[in-house]
XYZ file of C-alpha atoms in Angstrom:
662
model
C 11.020 -14.512 -50.570
C 11.679 -17.509 -48.342
C 9.564 -19.708 -50.624
C 12.190 -19.268 -53.317
C 14.984 -21.110 -51.460
C 15.668 -24.783 -51.329
C 14.782 -26.193 -47.938
C 17.257 -25.170 -45.223
C 19.095 -22.777 -47.558
C 20.113 -19.475 -45.947
C 19.370 -16.312 -47.983
C 23.046 -15.670 -48.632
C 23.497 -18.967 -50.418
C 20.963 -19.286 -53.202
C 19.183 -15.966 -53.685
C 15.665 -15.566 -54.980
C 15.308 -14.548 -58.582
C 14.734 -10.822 -58.953
C 14.850 -9.765 -62.614
C 17.057 -6.816 -63.372
C 16.064 -4.170 -65.922
C 18.107 -5.909 -68.609
C 16.490 -9.240 -67.760
C 13.044 -7.675 -68.004
C 13.927 -6.228 -71.387
C 14.988 -9.692 -72.510
C 12.510 -12.528 -73.073
C 9.963 -12.548 -70.281
C 10.185 -15.859 -68.331
C 6.493 -16.648 -68.676
C 6.598 -20.374 -67.975
C 7.296 -20.303 -64.248
C 5.987 -18.666 -61.156
C 8.866 -16.861 -59.434
C 8.565 -18.947 -56.280
C 9.047 -22.466 -57.561
C 11.800 -24.210 -55.569
C 15.231 -24.271 -57.169
C 18.427 -26.077 -56.253
C 21.978 -24.709 -56.267
C 24.837 -26.980 -57.336
C 28.573 -26.849 -56.894
C 31.394 -29.342 -57.345
C 32.199 -31.347 -54.214
C 35.812 -30.120 -54.283
C 34.727 -26.443 -54.210
C 32.065 -26.511 -51.496
C 33.175 -25.949 -47.899
C 31.416 -28.304 -45.438
C 29.289 -25.593 -43.756
C 27.629 -24.713 -47.066
C 25.426 -27.808 -47.013
C 22.566 -26.327 -49.097
C 24.773 -26.722 -52.171
C 24.428 -30.088 -53.876
C 27.167 -31.832 -55.791
C 25.240 -35.037 -56.609
C 22.970 -34.824 -59.637
C 20.414 -37.620 -59.745
C 18.689 -38.702 -62.935
C 15.108 -39.896 -62.532
C 13.238 -42.067 -65.037
C 9.546 -41.829 -65.937
C 7.179 -44.183 -67.738
C 7.904 -45.159 -71.345
C 5.280 -44.416 -73.978
C 4.789 -44.668 -77.722
C 2.806 -42.916 -80.456
C 1.991 -46.397 -81.810
C 0.405 -47.615 -78.576
C -1.813 -46.121 -75.858
C -0.219 -48.456 -73.280
C 2.590 -46.798 -71.275
C 4.945 -48.994 -69.235
C 7.057 -48.403 -66.171
C 10.829 -48.229 -66.595
C 11.138 -51.413 -64.511
C 8.898 -53.337 -66.935
C 11.820 -53.387 -69.376
C 15.100 -55.054 -68.478
C 17.144 -51.858 -68.126
C 19.720 -50.949 -65.489
C 17.999 -50.354 -62.164
C 18.948 -48.402 -59.078
C 20.075 -50.624 -56.198
C 18.224 -48.396 -53.720
C 15.263 -47.276 -55.791
C 13.529 -44.104 -54.602
C 10.097 -43.026 -55.798
C 9.097 -39.373 -55.294
C 5.539 -38.948 -54.041
C 3.162 -38.455 -56.975
C 0.027 -36.344 -56.994
C -3.384 -37.544 -58.178
C -2.938 -36.086 -61.671
C 0.344 -37.957 -62.204
C -1.207 -41.250 -61.081
C -4.247 -40.781 -63.358
C -1.984 -40.009 -66.334
C 0.167 -43.062 -65.608
C 3.362 -41.233 -64.642
C 5.651 -43.442 -62.572
C 8.847 -41.618 -61.589
C 11.727 -43.563 -60.017
C 15.432 -43.049 -59.334
C 17.977 -44.549 -61.715
C 21.596 -45.761 -61.505
C 22.667 -42.740 -63.615
C 24.210 -40.421 -61.005
C 26.661 -37.606 -61.720
C 28.850 -35.222 -59.748
C 28.436 -31.584 -60.714
C 31.160 -30.366 -63.098
C 32.879 -33.753 -63.150
C 32.898 -35.106 -66.736
C 32.751 -38.854 -67.323
C 33.600 -40.727 -70.505
C 32.130 -44.092 -71.444
C 31.274 -45.103 -67.900
C 29.646 -48.501 -67.440
C 26.227 -48.635 -65.771
C 25.404 -52.347 -65.890
C 25.464 -55.488 -68.034
C 22.449 -57.560 -69.055
C 22.963 -61.119 -70.301
C 20.436 -63.230 -72.202
C 20.514 -66.998 -72.750
C 18.266 -68.499 -75.473
C 17.850 -71.624 -73.303
C 16.326 -69.566 -70.467
C 12.611 -68.781 -70.889
C 12.783 -65.774 -68.541
C 15.611 -64.266 -70.610
C 13.707 -64.974 -73.827
C 10.613 -63.170 -72.513
C 12.655 -60.177 -71.300
C 14.414 -59.796 -74.641
C 11.165 -60.286 -76.575
C 9.547 -57.454 -74.556
C 12.583 -55.243 -75.215
C 12.295 -55.966 -78.959
C 8.570 -55.181 -78.879
C 9.413 -51.840 -77.257
C 11.872 -51.028 -80.063
C 9.438 -52.187 -82.748
C 6.677 -49.905 -81.387
C 9.180 -47.046 -80.891
C 8.746 -46.720 -77.115
C 10.434 -43.625 -75.707
C 12.408 -43.048 -72.504
C 11.530 -39.964 -70.447
C 14.385 -38.914 -68.178
C 14.357 -36.081 -65.654
C 17.184 -34.036 -64.130
C 16.347 -31.308 -61.582
C 12.609 -31.539 -62.462
C 13.502 -30.793 -66.085
C 13.164 -33.196 -69.035
C 16.358 -34.480 -70.593
C 15.851 -33.696 -74.271
C 17.076 -35.151 -77.515
C 17.468 -32.279 -80.008
C 17.747 -32.962 -83.717
C 17.224 -31.139 -87.013
C 13.869 -31.316 -88.783
C 12.607 -29.788 -92.037
C 13.399 -26.157 -92.982
C 16.572 -26.184 -90.895
C 14.625 -26.072 -87.614
C 15.705 -27.915 -84.494
C 13.175 -29.968 -82.529
C 13.853 -30.857 -78.901
C 12.036 -34.041 -77.956
C 11.528 -34.590 -74.188
C 12.007 -38.305 -74.843
C 14.283 -40.602 -76.825
C 13.743 -44.113 -78.204
C 14.870 -47.418 -76.673
C 16.211 -48.391 -80.072
C 14.978 -48.985 -83.595
C 14.162 -51.750 -86.045
C 15.009 -52.605 -89.659
C 12.237 -54.781 -91.085
C 12.868 -58.134 -92.857
C 12.266 -56.402 -96.206
C 14.971 -53.805 -95.402
C 12.679 -50.879 -94.491
C 14.385 -48.574 -91.990
C 11.948 -47.587 -89.203
C 11.830 -44.588 -86.880
C 15.183 -43.590 -85.322
C 17.212 -45.977 -87.508
C 17.370 -43.185 -90.105
C 19.941 -41.306 -87.972
C 22.782 -43.717 -88.773
C 23.642 -45.295 -92.107
C 25.149 -48.286 -90.256
C 21.651 -49.306 -89.123
C 20.961 -51.258 -92.314
C 20.924 -55.016 -91.613
C 17.558 -56.638 -92.379
C 15.396 -58.044 -89.550
C 17.683 -56.497 -86.933
C 17.076 -54.414 -83.831
C 19.532 -51.669 -82.860
C 19.602 -50.844 -79.149
C 20.598 -47.374 -77.897
C 22.737 -48.669 -75.053
C 24.850 -45.507 -74.677
C 23.901 -41.881 -74.071
C 26.052 -38.766 -74.414
C 24.605 -36.355 -71.842
C 25.373 -32.625 -71.777
C 24.298 -30.707 -68.660
C 24.291 -26.917 -68.963
C 24.273 -24.606 -65.950
C 23.941 -20.923 -65.128
C 26.829 -19.874 -62.923
C 26.406 -17.265 -60.217
C 30.035 -16.130 -60.130
C 29.327 -13.036 -62.300
C 26.145 -12.193 -60.369
C 27.625 -12.251 -56.867
C 26.070 -15.480 -55.676
C 27.947 -18.751 -55.297
C 27.114 -22.050 -56.956
C 25.176 -22.747 -60.129
C 21.697 -23.699 -61.296
C 20.964 -26.297 -63.974
C 19.229 -24.780 -66.993
C 19.371 -27.501 -69.645
C 20.043 -31.220 -70.018
C 20.461 -32.756 -73.443
C 21.482 -36.185 -74.628
C 22.253 -38.037 -77.804
C 21.411 -41.753 -77.929
C 24.122 -43.983 -79.394
C 24.496 -47.668 -80.156
C 27.876 -49.367 -79.534
C 28.784 -53.018 -79.481
C 31.076 -53.201 -76.452
C 33.315 -56.263 -76.765
C 35.323 -55.895 -73.551
C 33.495 -54.485 -70.532
C 36.820 -53.852 -68.771
C 38.128 -51.727 -71.622
C 35.233 -49.590 -72.888
C 35.856 -47.145 -75.716
C 32.353 -46.198 -76.967
C 33.426 -46.517 -80.577
C 32.908 -48.993 -83.361
C 29.941 -50.857 -84.833
C 26.387 -50.546 -83.413
C 24.799 -52.951 -80.939
C 22.807 -55.346 -83.091
C 20.117 -57.676 -81.720
C 19.126 -60.203 -84.405
C 15.436 -60.841 -85.045
C 16.047 -64.540 -84.354
C 17.404 -65.116 -80.842
C 19.725 -68.154 -81.151
C 22.997 -67.211 -79.425
C 23.905 -65.774 -76.021
C 23.778 -62.011 -75.880
C 25.442 -59.449 -73.605
C 24.173 -55.864 -73.487
C 26.439 -53.338 -71.790
C 24.870 -49.980 -70.901
C 27.174 -46.940 -70.700
C 27.047 -43.160 -70.575
C 29.247 -40.097 -71.010
C 28.494 -36.775 -69.338
C 29.903 -33.309 -69.928
C 29.136 -29.938 -68.307
C 28.829 -26.600 -70.058
C 28.378 -23.093 -68.655
C 25.395 -21.299 -70.227
C 24.874 -17.946 -68.527
C 22.602 -16.512 -71.238
C 19.765 -18.839 -70.112
C 17.959 -17.814 -66.932
C 16.689 -20.489 -64.568
C 13.144 -19.085 -64.774
C 12.998 -19.508 -68.568
C 14.873 -22.792 -68.899
C 11.864 -24.578 -70.477
C 11.571 -22.059 -73.308
C 13.904 -23.861 -75.699
C 11.695 -26.986 -75.560
C 8.432 -25.114 -76.000
C 9.748 -22.905 -78.815
C 10.960 -25.922 -80.778
C 7.543 -27.623 -80.704
C 6.307 -28.417 -84.207
C 3.512 -26.230 -85.627
C 4.029 -23.484 -83.022
C 4.182 -20.713 -85.640
C 1.264 -22.226 -87.562
C -0.701 -22.328 -84.311
C -0.302 -18.589 -83.721
C -1.541 -17.743 -87.207
C -4.385 -20.280 -87.128
C -5.656 -19.150 -83.746
C -5.657 -15.494 -84.763
C -7.403 -16.388 -88.025
C -10.015 -18.386 -86.109
C -10.566 -15.552 -83.623
C -11.119 -12.987 -86.394
C -13.648 -15.230 -88.193
C -15.535 -16.121 -85.015
C -15.660 -12.530 -83.766
C -16.947 -11.376 -87.162
C -19.673 -14.044 -87.203
C -20.599 -13.281 -83.585
C -20.995 -9.599 -84.443
C -23.220 -10.431 -87.411
C -25.420 -12.756 -85.343
C -25.758 -10.226 -82.522
C -26.613 -7.412 -84.954
C -29.297 -9.441 -86.773
C -30.941 -10.550 -83.529
C -30.945 -7.090 -81.965
C -32.263 -5.285 -85.055
C -34.948 -7.870 -85.904
C -36.076 -8.186 -82.298
C -36.311 -4.432 -81.872
C -38.635 -4.213 -84.896
C -40.722 -7.187 -83.684
C -41.241 -5.758 -80.206
C -42.087 -2.291 -81.536
C -44.576 -3.811 -84.017
C -46.285 -6.038 -81.437
C -46.660 -3.204 -78.926
C -47.953 -0.885 -81.661
C -50.594 -3.433 -82.720
C -51.763 -3.794 -79.097
C -52.125 -0.028 -78.666
C -54.047 0.489 -81.919
C -57.822 0.058 -82.046
C -57.888 -2.171 -85.132
C -55.701 -4.861 -83.618
C -54.868 -7.596 -86.061
C -54.559 -11.281 -85.178
C -51.282 -12.116 -83.424
C -48.498 -13.687 -85.483
C -44.869 -14.822 -85.145
C -43.228 -15.612 -81.804
C -45.767 -13.640 -79.754
C -48.471 -16.097 -80.824
C -46.976 -18.911 -78.687
C -46.700 -16.855 -75.472
C -49.198 -19.160 -73.736
C -47.123 -22.286 -74.454
C -43.505 -21.160 -74.554
C -42.920 -21.924 -70.849
C -44.829 -25.210 -70.841
C -42.625 -27.736 -68.950
C -40.635 -30.045 -71.264
C -40.948 -33.796 -71.559
C -38.224 -35.676 -69.639
C -37.683 -32.625 -67.435
C -35.953 -34.808 -64.853
C -33.153 -35.800 -67.258
C -32.767 -32.266 -68.586
C -32.429 -30.813 -65.077
C -29.797 -33.462 -64.190
C -27.805 -32.631 -67.345
C -27.987 -28.920 -66.511
C -26.710 -29.498 -62.970
C -23.768 -31.583 -64.168
C -23.051 -29.124 -66.994
C -22.899 -26.238 -64.514
C -20.420 -28.201 -62.391
C -18.201 -28.896 -65.429
C -18.420 -25.288 -66.650
C -17.247 -23.794 -63.333
C -14.508 -26.441 -63.021
C -13.216 -25.736 -66.549
C -13.315 -21.978 -66.095
C -11.329 -22.010 -62.822
C -8.827 -24.610 -64.108
C -8.077 -22.644 -67.287
C -7.857 -19.383 -65.351
C -5.272 -20.876 -62.956
C -3.389 -22.359 -65.916
C -3.254 -18.879 -67.503
C -1.637 -17.533 -64.334
C 1.085 -20.193 -64.577
C 0.092 -22.321 -61.582
C -0.425 -25.376 -63.823
C 2.665 -25.115 -66.042
C 4.408 -28.224 -67.466
C 6.945 -27.941 -64.616
C 4.197 -28.795 -62.106
C 3.659 -32.366 -63.213
C 0.079 -33.593 -62.914
C -1.116 -30.261 -61.483
C -3.701 -29.662 -64.241
C -5.468 -33.004 -63.725
C -5.256 -32.777 -59.934
C -6.774 -29.293 -59.990
C -9.620 -30.367 -62.303
C -10.549 -33.444 -60.232
C -10.423 -31.607 -56.881
C -12.509 -28.727 -58.270
C -15.079 -31.133 -59.697
C -15.423 -32.857 -56.320
C -15.822 -29.550 -54.462
C -18.368 -28.163 -56.940
C -21.138 -30.632 -56.121
C -23.178 -27.861 -54.439
C -23.822 -25.741 -57.580
C -24.699 -28.941 -59.484
C -27.303 -29.932 -56.898
C -28.681 -26.397 -56.636
C -29.109 -25.828 -60.396
C -30.589 -29.282 -60.969
C -33.094 -28.926 -58.091
C -34.103 -25.371 -59.012
C -34.682 -26.220 -62.671
C -36.556 -29.430 -61.765
C -38.845 -27.414 -59.480
C -39.351 -24.886 -62.287
C -40.369 -27.815 -64.552
C -42.998 -28.676 -61.863
C -41.322 -31.952 -61.017
C -42.206 -33.724 -57.764
C -39.772 -36.673 -57.524
C -37.096 -34.636 -55.783
C -35.300 -37.648 -54.248
C -34.787 -39.228 -57.679
C -33.567 -35.888 -59.010
C -30.920 -35.510 -56.298
C -29.674 -39.089 -56.673
C -29.461 -38.851 -60.471
C -27.610 -35.528 -60.269
C -25.058 -37.017 -57.881
C -24.658 -40.407 -59.580
C -25.767 -40.545 -63.250
C -23.069 -38.734 -65.271
C -20.189 -39.366 -62.803
C -21.290 -43.027 -62.734
C -21.095 -43.282 -66.547
C -17.628 -41.691 -66.544
C -16.420 -43.937 -63.690
C -17.793 -47.114 -65.353
C -16.016 -46.228 -68.635
C -12.846 -45.370 -66.715
C -13.028 -48.632 -64.734
C -13.345 -50.746 -67.911
C -10.365 -48.904 -69.439
C -8.441 -49.481 -66.230
C -9.156 -53.231 -66.379
C -7.685 -53.374 -69.901
C -4.583 -51.465 -68.739
C -4.248 -53.761 -65.718
C -4.486 -56.924 -67.864
C -1.813 -55.506 -70.200
C 0.464 -54.627 -67.245
C 0.584 -50.936 -68.189
C 1.820 -48.237 -65.812
C -1.327 -46.232 -66.626
C -3.421 -48.760 -64.673
C -4.670 -46.927 -61.581
C -3.666 -48.690 -58.340
C -6.525 -50.125 -56.278
C -5.816 -47.678 -53.447
C -6.202 -44.695 -55.790
C -9.507 -46.062 -57.130
C -10.767 -46.357 -53.554
C -9.588 -42.782 -52.870
C -11.472 -41.503 -55.948
C -14.632 -43.332 -54.852
C -14.216 -41.913 -51.341
C -13.912 -38.376 -52.782
C -16.998 -38.972 -54.912
C -19.265 -40.492 -52.248
C -17.698 -38.798 -49.230
C -17.414 -35.226 -50.537
C -19.116 -34.697 -53.921
C -22.394 -36.559 -53.196
C -23.030 -34.869 -49.796
C -22.241 -31.453 -51.339
C -24.727 -32.219 -54.143
C -27.356 -33.020 -51.497
C -26.626 -29.690 -49.764
C -27.006 -27.787 -53.051
C -30.234 -29.640 -53.877
C -31.647 -28.802 -50.415
C -31.168 -25.076 -51.006
C -32.438 -25.414 -54.610
C -35.711 -27.021 -53.519
C -36.168 -24.437 -50.759
C -36.121 -21.652 -53.347
C -39.280 -20.682 -55.225
C -39.544 -21.853 -58.840
C -38.220 -19.382 -61.402
C -41.092 -17.057 -62.303
C -41.966 -16.782 -65.983
C -43.033 -13.445 -67.521
C -46.185 -14.954 -69.117
C -48.833 -17.463 -67.985
C -49.026 -20.920 -69.554
C -52.356 -21.956 -71.133
C -54.031 -25.116 -69.908
C -54.544 -26.550 -73.398
C -51.380 -26.819 -75.540
C -51.443 -25.086 -78.895
C -51.118 -27.116 -82.090
C -47.819 -26.560 -83.876
C -48.176 -25.843 -87.629
C -46.277 -27.959 -90.145
C -42.645 -26.909 -90.246
C -40.338 -26.355 -93.203
C -37.197 -28.487 -93.518
C -34.921 -25.918 -91.865
C -37.202 -25.286 -88.874
C -37.596 -28.986 -88.065
C -35.704 -30.019 -84.904
C -32.957 -32.241 -86.396
C -31.621 -29.912 -89.154
C -31.511 -27.022 -86.677
C -29.643 -29.083 -84.090
C -27.132 -30.352 -86.682
C -26.495 -26.812 -87.976
C -26.204 -25.372 -84.460
C -23.005 -27.231 -83.613
C -21.052 -26.157 -86.711
C -20.167 -22.614 -85.611
C -18.941 -23.499 -82.076
C -16.902 -26.410 -83.450
C -15.379 -24.114 -86.075
C -13.852 -21.965 -83.342
C -12.274 -24.853 -81.401
C -11.068 -27.404 -83.934
C -7.617 -25.822 -84.329
C -7.027 -25.900 -80.572
C -8.522 -29.392 -80.508
C -5.773 -30.612 -82.833
C -3.059 -29.426 -80.423
C -4.891 -30.785 -77.376
C -5.216 -34.223 -79.006
C -1.537 -34.025 -79.971
C -0.585 -33.380 -76.351
C -2.665 -36.357 -75.144
C -1.943 -38.992 -77.789
C 1.318 -37.834 -79.410
C 2.889 -36.914 -76.035
C 3.627 -33.300 -76.928
C 3.591 -30.578 -74.295
C 0.634 -28.204 -74.276
C 1.398 -24.837 -72.737
C -0.603 -22.157 -74.615
C -3.278 -21.858 -71.935
C -3.742 -18.144 -72.601
C -4.987 -18.858 -76.106
C -7.004 -21.817 -74.856
C -8.756 -19.587 -72.309
C -9.523 -17.051 -75.041
C -10.938 -19.786 -77.290
C -12.955 -21.043 -74.290
C -14.563 -17.602 -73.882
C -15.305 -17.404 -77.616
C -16.803 -20.913 -77.465
C -19.208 -19.650 -74.768
C -20.199 -16.702 -76.957
C -20.705 -18.747 -80.138
C -22.651 -21.522 -78.332
C -24.925 -18.876 -76.817
C -25.450 -16.886 -80.010
C -25.968 -19.879 -82.314
C -28.550 -21.356 -79.922
C -30.376 -18.044 -79.424
C -30.518 -17.398 -83.178
C -31.970 -20.838 -84.005
C -34.330 -20.624 -81.023
C -35.656 -17.310 -82.355
C -36.279 -18.787 -85.833
C -38.183 -21.726 -84.338
C -40.342 -19.464 -82.173
C -41.125 -17.325 -85.233
C -42.264 -20.562 -86.930
C -44.630 -21.055 -83.921
C -42.737 -24.094 -82.563
C -42.538 -23.611 -78.791
C -40.636 -26.849 -77.928
C -37.388 -25.019 -77.232
C -36.209 -26.505 -73.907
C -34.508 -29.663 -75.160
C -33.711 -28.136 -78.538
C -31.703 -25.310 -76.956
C -29.666 -27.879 -74.994
C -29.085 -30.190 -77.961
C -28.317 -27.410 -80.478
C -25.088 -26.337 -78.785
C -24.274 -29.785 -77.343
C -24.227 -31.213 -80.897
C -20.741 -29.680 -81.020
C -19.713 -32.786 -79.028
C -20.820 -35.002 -81.940
C -18.530 -33.035 -84.267
C -15.776 -33.447 -81.671
C -16.249 -37.234 -81.792
C -16.218 -37.254 -85.614
C -12.999 -35.201 -85.545
C -11.469 -37.623 -82.993
C -12.267 -40.534 -85.358
C -10.681 -38.623 -88.264
C -7.632 -37.823 -86.084
C -7.269 -41.503 -85.136
C -7.187 -42.718 -88.731
C -5.287 -39.839 -90.350
C -2.755 -38.654 -87.730
C -2.052 -41.532 -85.355
C -0.143 -44.746 -85.973
C -1.837 -46.662 -83.148
C -1.907 -50.431 -83.647
C -3.513 -53.197 -81.599
C -7.048 -53.855 -80.371
C -6.381 -52.812 -76.759
C -4.932 -49.426 -77.789
C -7.871 -48.768 -80.139
C -10.430 -49.584 -77.412
C -8.553 -47.350 -74.956
C -8.438 -44.457 -77.428
C -12.164 -44.520 -78.097
C -13.010 -45.261 -74.450
C -11.192 -42.149 -73.237
C -12.554 -40.143 -76.192
C -16.126 -40.987 -75.141
C -15.433 -39.552 -71.669
C -14.202 -36.314 -73.291
C -17.258 -36.217 -75.576
C -19.701 -36.704 -72.667
C -18.072 -33.921 -70.635
C -18.111 -31.599 -73.647
C -21.747 -32.544 -74.411
C -22.900 -31.527 -70.905
C -20.800 -28.366 -70.857
C -21.826 -26.940 -74.253
C -25.478 -27.974 -73.841
C -25.733 -26.149 -70.529
C -24.267 -22.959 -72.016
C -26.753 -23.015 -74.908
C -29.721 -23.782 -72.650
C -29.173 -20.943 -70.182
C -28.443 -18.443 -72.973
C -31.719 -19.415 -74.652
C -33.620 -19.413 -71.321
C -32.437 -15.867 -70.625
C -33.311 -14.763 -74.179
C -36.846 -16.232 -74.151
C -37.589 -14.803 -70.698
C -36.318 -11.406 -71.829
C -38.311 -11.112 -75.073
C -41.594 -12.221 -73.523
C -41.163 -9.803 -70.613
C -41.019 -6.721 -72.885
C -44.143 -7.349 -75.015
C -47.648 -6.621 -73.821
C -49.698 -9.765 -73.389
C -53.435 -9.738 -72.543
């Protein structure tokens, strides 16, 4: 249990969490692993000097500021807020850097259980004659106009702003706005609705004061000293402080006129209170945020509804295929054994052409290798997330895990690509290996690099530092590419996959097809069923990315992932069977494109989401949205296509191995 203590803490000081029977009967703390580090606090006047593991100082850290109206996040320091004199930056993992998180210390520091009222943090003065001041204030106004949100952290826990929403529910937002804006025509925007005094036209109202409440779980009734922080809430306020030596935190709000003509002083203050809250366990302290998320109840119902529909359709598809196939195979074998054998018909007729190598076999084998790599990466990442290793408390862990897994899974990509290329009778093995290692990752990196240039020009915190870009390239060329070469070496050493029937030398002519058995209609129809099982989850995933909401229902996501595999496989196999019955043996590319067309529906849904759900404004934000969406679509295209292809490959090999062929 030593992993459960803060560093240097003796076991007698801050014990590990062992749930009692009553605690187990209560809500199960499902958000945390038991051995995440926790810190014990106590007031400085109550802690004897030897008990150093107790902390009395509570530090507030600040993260990047973001907005639902812009894709460009900014560092806290980009705005002219109060800054820490000795700024500390905790080390960030790769996932945090890629997502643009920039955590830094702040001048907001508290002593445990020591309330403060209207304490001054700093003063910012602006002179209209000074161009630097004008630019700083203009950027602050732009932040309020676009509703940029602070994200503060205490004890690795978001400081939330909780307020009432419709139906008497309370929503706890892990961020709060810089301020708000009343337009020149008197329209009250965003957070200005919380106070009737925010009513002057063409005026900005700055939230320059925060009332912070820190709640803690005391150990005095559980025979361990100290306390653990379980909740931190705040309420943003706006006060026009007239005398910085005599602060009262009362009176009219802090107005910033739309026209900057006179000198302006902004005084930032805070109040902090402490409250004992022993009914909240440390291990489940995130629950109140997650349970207040909008649409949570709708999500449960929608997911269950989707699962029932998809499982029903999957059962129908499986039953039709199995029954029809059984009759086909019995009929074909009966015809062969009878003396008056009729002419062959249906899918058996194309047995001499069904395994004829496809056109563009090189590209197909490369796609299959990359799709295998993405599939294994996604499966392991979601599985770890289900176990709680990648919870919201572990910032950036999900992205870090995905990137590291992708880098380490170069070997299966190289092996699958090489083995399939050899099966397609390809001979340019060097080109195959290089394309597998460089084509799809190169497209993703080029897109990512262009997006990064836009972020860098705009001065956003999401711009990846040059050192991190070099590190990513080093991981790609130093680890992933060599591992791909190793996999390809073993793939080319293996024998080609043996087919159950011989391929004729002269290709058979394909009869004219009906509308529904032509390639394009079949491909378009094939993506509908898989997309139908994911679009509900897709809404919440897009919300978490673009509307900055937490996503934590990885158990359901993993279940939907498994059902996506089943529906991709069954839809592709069903359409493949219909095409073979129509004597069209070009199934290689069609099986890949049938299930991968789900990615096209994903893109269409992302366009719909952009115009109907988001309030994003500005050319740069629009380009960034669609640039990142294209990366998601490409990854999904490779993943779903690979699933459909291998399901169809297994199916075709199976059915032709059980019929008698002369």
